[in-house]
Amino acid sequence: MLPGVGVFGTSLTARVIIPLLKDEGFAVKALWGRTQEEAEELAKEMSVPFYTSRIDEVLLHQDVDLVCINLPPPLTRQIAVKTLDPRVTVTDDTALGQAKEKACKIAGKNPADRGTSGHLKGCEKSCKNRVNK
């Protein structure tokens, strides 16, 4: 069974990604918007059962195992830091680059603690399909 997905963002990108995920068999379980109204509008339009304007509510949702972030880099960093949990897999529509360095520092991880793939040790398994630039 494919993981449940939480989507961050209500932009045109989110409006394209949600149907694509569903077409591939993923269940989009939660949606985050900057405002409750934005989240509600897109959730109803896309038949997403849970929506919120609180980041943690998506990340802690019991049916969300993967998150898709469709936001500007400052918000992406804020969410990425919170997802440094081995249970959560993250996709992002931008290259994290320096955001990954900042996330490591904020999370108390030294970049020297990285494994051979360039990702934080312990997350290579969940990151195996991602390219590190």
PDB file of C-alpha atoms in Angstrom:
ATOM      1  CA  MET A   1       0.000   0.000   0.000  1.00  0.00           C
ATOM      2  CA  LEU A   2       1.299   3.459  -0.886  1.00  0.00           C
ATOM      3  CA  PRO A   3       1.924   6.036   1.848  1.00  0.00           C
ATOM      4  CA  GLY A   4      -0.636   8.678   2.773  1.00  0.00           C
ATOM      5  CA  VAL A   5       0.392  12.128   1.556  1.00  0.00           C
ATOM      6  CA  GLY A   6       0.189  15.541   3.170  1.00  0.00           C
ATOM      7  CA  VAL A   7       0.443  18.469   0.752  1.00  0.00           C
ATOM      8  CA  PHE A   8       1.744  21.883   1.796  1.00  0.00           C
ATOM      9  CA  GLY A   9       0.559  24.728  -0.404  1.00  0.00           C
ATOM     10  CA  THR A  10      -2.492  25.785  -2.360  1.00  0.00           C
ATOM     11  CA  SER A  11      -0.790  27.191  -5.453  1.00  0.00           C
ATOM     12  CA  LEU A  12      -1.205  26.070  -9.042  1.00  0.00           C
ATOM     13  CA  THR A  13       1.541  23.493  -8.393  1.00  0.00           C
ATOM     14  CA  ALA A  14      -0.543  21.901  -5.631  1.00  0.00           C
ATOM     15  CA  ARG A  15      -3.579  21.906  -7.908  1.00  0.00           C
ATOM     16  CA  VAL A  16      -1.558  19.895 -10.444  1.00  0.00           C
ATOM     17  CA  ILE A  17       0.266  17.585  -8.004  1.00  0.00           C
ATOM     18  CA  ILE A  18      -2.782  16.422  -6.035  1.00  0.00           C
ATOM     19  CA  PRO A  19      -4.570  14.875  -9.052  1.00  0.00           C
ATOM     20  CA  LEU A  20      -1.276  13.377 -10.274  1.00  0.00           C
ATOM     21  CA  LEU A  21      -0.655  11.753  -6.900  1.00  0.00           C
ATOM     22  CA  LYS A  22      -4.186  10.378  -6.841  1.00  0.00           C
ATOM     23  CA  ASP A  23      -3.863   9.058 -10.402  1.00  0.00           C
ATOM     24  CA  GLU A  24      -0.758   7.132  -9.308  1.00  0.00           C
ATOM     25  CA  GLY A  25      -2.636   5.537  -6.403  1.00  0.00           C
ATOM     26  CA  PHE A  26      -1.499   7.762  -3.529  1.00  0.00           C
ATOM     27  CA  ALA A  27      -4.107   8.832  -0.996  1.00  0.00           C
ATOM     28  CA  VAL A  28      -3.816  12.560  -0.302  1.00  0.00           C
ATOM     29  CA  LYS A  29      -4.881  12.671   3.344  1.00  0.00           C
ATOM     30  CA  ALA A  30      -4.123  16.245   4.425  1.00  0.00           C
ATOM     31  CA  LEU A  31      -3.674  19.719   2.979  1.00  0.00           C
ATOM     32  CA  TRP A  32      -2.067  22.824   4.474  1.00  0.00           C
ATOM     33  CA  GLY A  33      -2.803  26.377   3.365  1.00  0.00           C
ATOM     34  CA  ARG A  34      -1.569  29.726   4.645  1.00  0.00           C
ATOM     35  CA  THR A  35      -5.106  30.436   5.756  1.00  0.00           C
ATOM     36  CA  GLN A  36      -7.857  28.089   6.834  1.00  0.00           C
ATOM     37  CA  GLU A  37     -10.035  29.447   4.019  1.00  0.00           C
ATOM     38  CA  GLU A  38      -7.429  28.689   1.307  1.00  0.00           C
ATOM     39  CA  ALA A  39      -6.936  25.184   2.674  1.00  0.00           C
ATOM     40  CA  GLU A  40     -10.673  24.535   2.893  1.00  0.00           C
ATOM     41  CA  GLU A  41     -11.355  25.770  -0.627  1.00  0.00           C
ATOM     42  CA  LEU A  42      -8.717  23.551  -2.259  1.00  0.00           C
ATOM     43  CA  ALA A  43      -9.475  20.562  -0.013  1.00  0.00           C
ATOM     44  CA  LYS A  44     -13.128  20.643  -1.045  1.00  0.00           C
ATOM     45  CA  GLU A  45     -12.224  21.114  -4.706  1.00  0.00           C
ATOM     46  CA  MET A  46      -9.738  18.198  -4.632  1.00  0.00           C
ATOM     47  CA  SER A  47     -11.640  15.946  -2.181  1.00  0.00           C
ATOM     48  CA  VAL A  48      -8.918  15.982   0.468  1.00  0.00           C
ATOM     49  CA  PRO A  49     -10.456  14.844   3.767  1.00  0.00           C
ATOM     50  CA  PHE A  50      -8.386  16.973   6.174  1.00  0.00           C
ATOM     51  CA  TYR A  51      -7.233  20.583   5.823  1.00  0.00           C
ATOM     52  CA  THR A  52      -5.607  23.107   8.134  1.00  0.00           C
ATOM     53  CA  SER A  53      -3.473  26.227   8.352  1.00  0.00           C
ATOM     54  CA  ARG A  54      -1.308  24.685  11.114  1.00  0.00           C
ATOM     55  CA  ILE A  55       1.879  22.968   9.954  1.00  0.00           C
ATOM     56  CA  ASP A  56       2.082  20.500  12.827  1.00  0.00           C
ATOM     57  CA  GLU A  57      -1.433  19.218  12.215  1.00  0.00           C
ATOM     58  CA  VAL A  58      -0.376  17.892   8.817  1.00  0.00           C
ATOM     59  CA  LEU A  59       2.973  16.534  10.035  1.00  0.00           C
ATOM     60  CA  LEU A  60       1.371  14.768  12.994  1.00  0.00           C
ATOM     61  CA  HIS A  61      -1.664  13.487  11.088  1.00  0.00           C
ATOM     62  CA  GLN A  62      -1.823   9.740  11.688  1.00  0.00           C
ATOM     63  CA  ASP A  63      -2.392   8.908   8.015  1.00  0.00           C
ATOM     64  CA  VAL A  64       0.430  11.093   6.607  1.00  0.00           C
ATOM     65  CA  ASP A  65       3.703   9.310   5.870  1.00  0.00           C
ATOM     66  CA  LEU A  66       5.003  11.513   3.070  1.00  0.00           C
ATOM     67  CA  VAL A  67       4.798  15.269   2.622  1.00  0.00           C
ATOM     68  CA  CYS A  68       4.943  17.258  -0.570  1.00  0.00           C
ATOM     69  CA  ILE A  69       6.035  20.861  -0.056  1.00  0.00           C
ATOM     70  CA  ASN A  70       5.009  23.442  -2.662  1.00  0.00           C
ATOM     71  CA  LEU A  71       6.069  26.650  -0.920  1.00  0.00           C
ATOM     72  CA  PRO A  72       8.704  29.402  -1.108  1.00  0.00           C
ATOM     73  CA  PRO A  73      12.101  28.474   0.418  1.00  0.00           C
ATOM     74  CA  PRO A  74      11.635  30.209   3.810  1.00  0.00           C
ATOM     75  CA  LEU A  75       8.477  28.217   4.533  1.00  0.00           C
ATOM     76  CA  THR A  76      10.018  25.090   3.021  1.00  0.00           C
ATOM     77  CA  ARG A  77      12.921  25.352   5.501  1.00  0.00           C
ATOM     78  CA  GLN A  78      10.556  25.726   8.438  1.00  0.00           C
ATOM     79  CA  ILE A  79       8.658  22.584   7.461  1.00  0.00           C
ATOM     80  CA  ALA A  80      11.752  20.602   6.423  1.00  0.00           C
ATOM     81  CA  VAL A  81      13.301  21.085   9.863  1.00  0.00           C
ATOM     82  CA  LYS A  82      10.174  19.692  11.472  1.00  0.00           C
ATOM     83  CA  THR A  83      10.278  16.655   9.199  1.00  0.00           C
ATOM     84  CA  LEU A  84      13.743  15.511  10.286  1.00  0.00           C
ATOM     85  CA  ASP A  85      12.023  12.468  11.685  1.00  0.00           C
ATOM     86  CA  PRO A  86      12.892   9.099  10.164  1.00  0.00           C
ATOM     87  CA  ARG A  87       9.150   8.354   9.867  1.00  0.00           C
ATOM     88  CA  VAL A  88       8.540  11.205   7.402  1.00  0.00           C
ATOM     89  CA  THR A  89       9.631  11.359   3.756  1.00  0.00           C
ATOM     90  CA  VAL A  90       9.701  14.772   2.086  1.00  0.00           C
ATOM     91  CA  THR A  91       9.375  15.856  -1.532  1.00  0.00           C
ATOM     92  CA  ASP A  92       9.966  19.458  -2.477  1.00  0.00           C
ATOM     93  CA  ASP A  93       9.469  21.478  -5.656  1.00  0.00           C
ATOM     94  CA  THR A  94      12.765  23.390  -5.203  1.00  0.00           C
ATOM     95  CA  ALA A  95      16.347  22.373  -4.600  1.00  0.00           C
ATOM     96  CA  LEU A  96      16.932  22.717  -0.870  1.00  0.00           C
ATOM     97  CA  GLY A  97      20.666  23.461  -1.230  1.00  0.00           C
ATOM     98  CA  GLN A  98      21.529  25.779   1.640  1.00  0.00           C
ATOM     99  CA  ALA A  99      18.202  25.049   3.311  1.00  0.00           C
ATOM    100  CA  LYS A 100      19.463  21.542   4.046  1.00  0.00           C
ATOM    101  CA  GLU A 101      22.588  23.009   5.683  1.00  0.00           C
ATOM    102  CA  LYS A 102      20.418  25.334   7.786  1.00  0.00           C
ATOM    103  CA  ALA A 103      18.056  22.496   8.660  1.00  0.00           C
ATOM    104  CA  CYS A 104      21.016  20.423   9.861  1.00  0.00           C
ATOM    105  CA  LYS A 105      22.259  23.268  12.042  1.00  0.00           C
ATOM    106  CA  ILE A 106      18.840  24.053  13.474  1.00  0.00           C
ATOM    107  CA  ALA A 107      18.233  20.395  14.231  1.00  0.00           C
ATOM    108  CA  GLY A 108      21.620  20.196  15.969  1.00  0.00           C
ATOM    109  CA  LYS A 109      23.110  17.989  13.280  1.00  0.00           C
ATOM    110  CA  ASN A 110      26.650  18.580  12.101  1.00  0.00           C
ATOM    111  CA  PRO A 111      27.035  18.286   8.301  1.00  0.00           C
ATOM    112  CA  ALA A 112      29.925  15.905   9.090  1.00  0.00           C
ATOM    113  CA  ASP A 113      27.278  13.492  10.395  1.00  0.00           C
ATOM    114  CA  ARG A 114      26.209  12.776   6.837  1.00  0.00           C
ATOM    115  CA  GLY A 115      26.372   9.353   5.297  1.00  0.00           C
ATOM    116  CA  THR A 116      27.961   8.484   1.968  1.00  0.00           C
ATOM    117  CA  SER A 117      24.884   9.639   0.043  1.00  0.00           C
ATOM    118  CA  GLY A 118      25.224  13.163   1.427  1.00  0.00           C
ATOM    119  CA  HIS A 119      22.058  12.871   3.479  1.00  0.00           C
ATOM    120  CA  LEU A 120      21.978  12.781   7.248  1.00  0.00           C
ATOM    121  CA  LYS A 121      23.047   9.426   8.590  1.00  0.00           C
ATOM    122  CA  GLY A 122      20.022   7.335   9.300  1.00  0.00           C
ATOM    123  CA  CYS A 123      17.921   8.856   6.537  1.00  0.00           C
ATOM    124  CA  GLU A 124      19.680   7.280   3.534  1.00  0.00           C
ATOM    125  CA  LYS A 125      16.980   4.614   3.306  1.00  0.00           C
ATOM    126  CA  SER A 126      14.124   7.111   3.060  1.00  0.00           C
ATOM    127  CA  CYS A 127      16.163   9.355   0.761  1.00  0.00           C
ATOM    128  CA  LYS A 128      17.416   6.644  -1.589  1.00  0.00           C
ATOM    129  CA  ASN A 129      15.416   7.929  -4.544  1.00  0.00           C
ATOM    130  CA  ARG A 130      16.349  11.568  -4.100  1.00  0.00           C
ATOM    131  CA  VAL A 131      19.287  13.176  -5.840  1.00  0.00           C
ATOM    132  CA  ASN A 132      21.627  15.211  -3.644  1.00  0.00           C
ATOM    133  CA  LYS A 133      23.034  18.248  -5.427  1.00  0.00           C
TER     134      LYS A 133
END
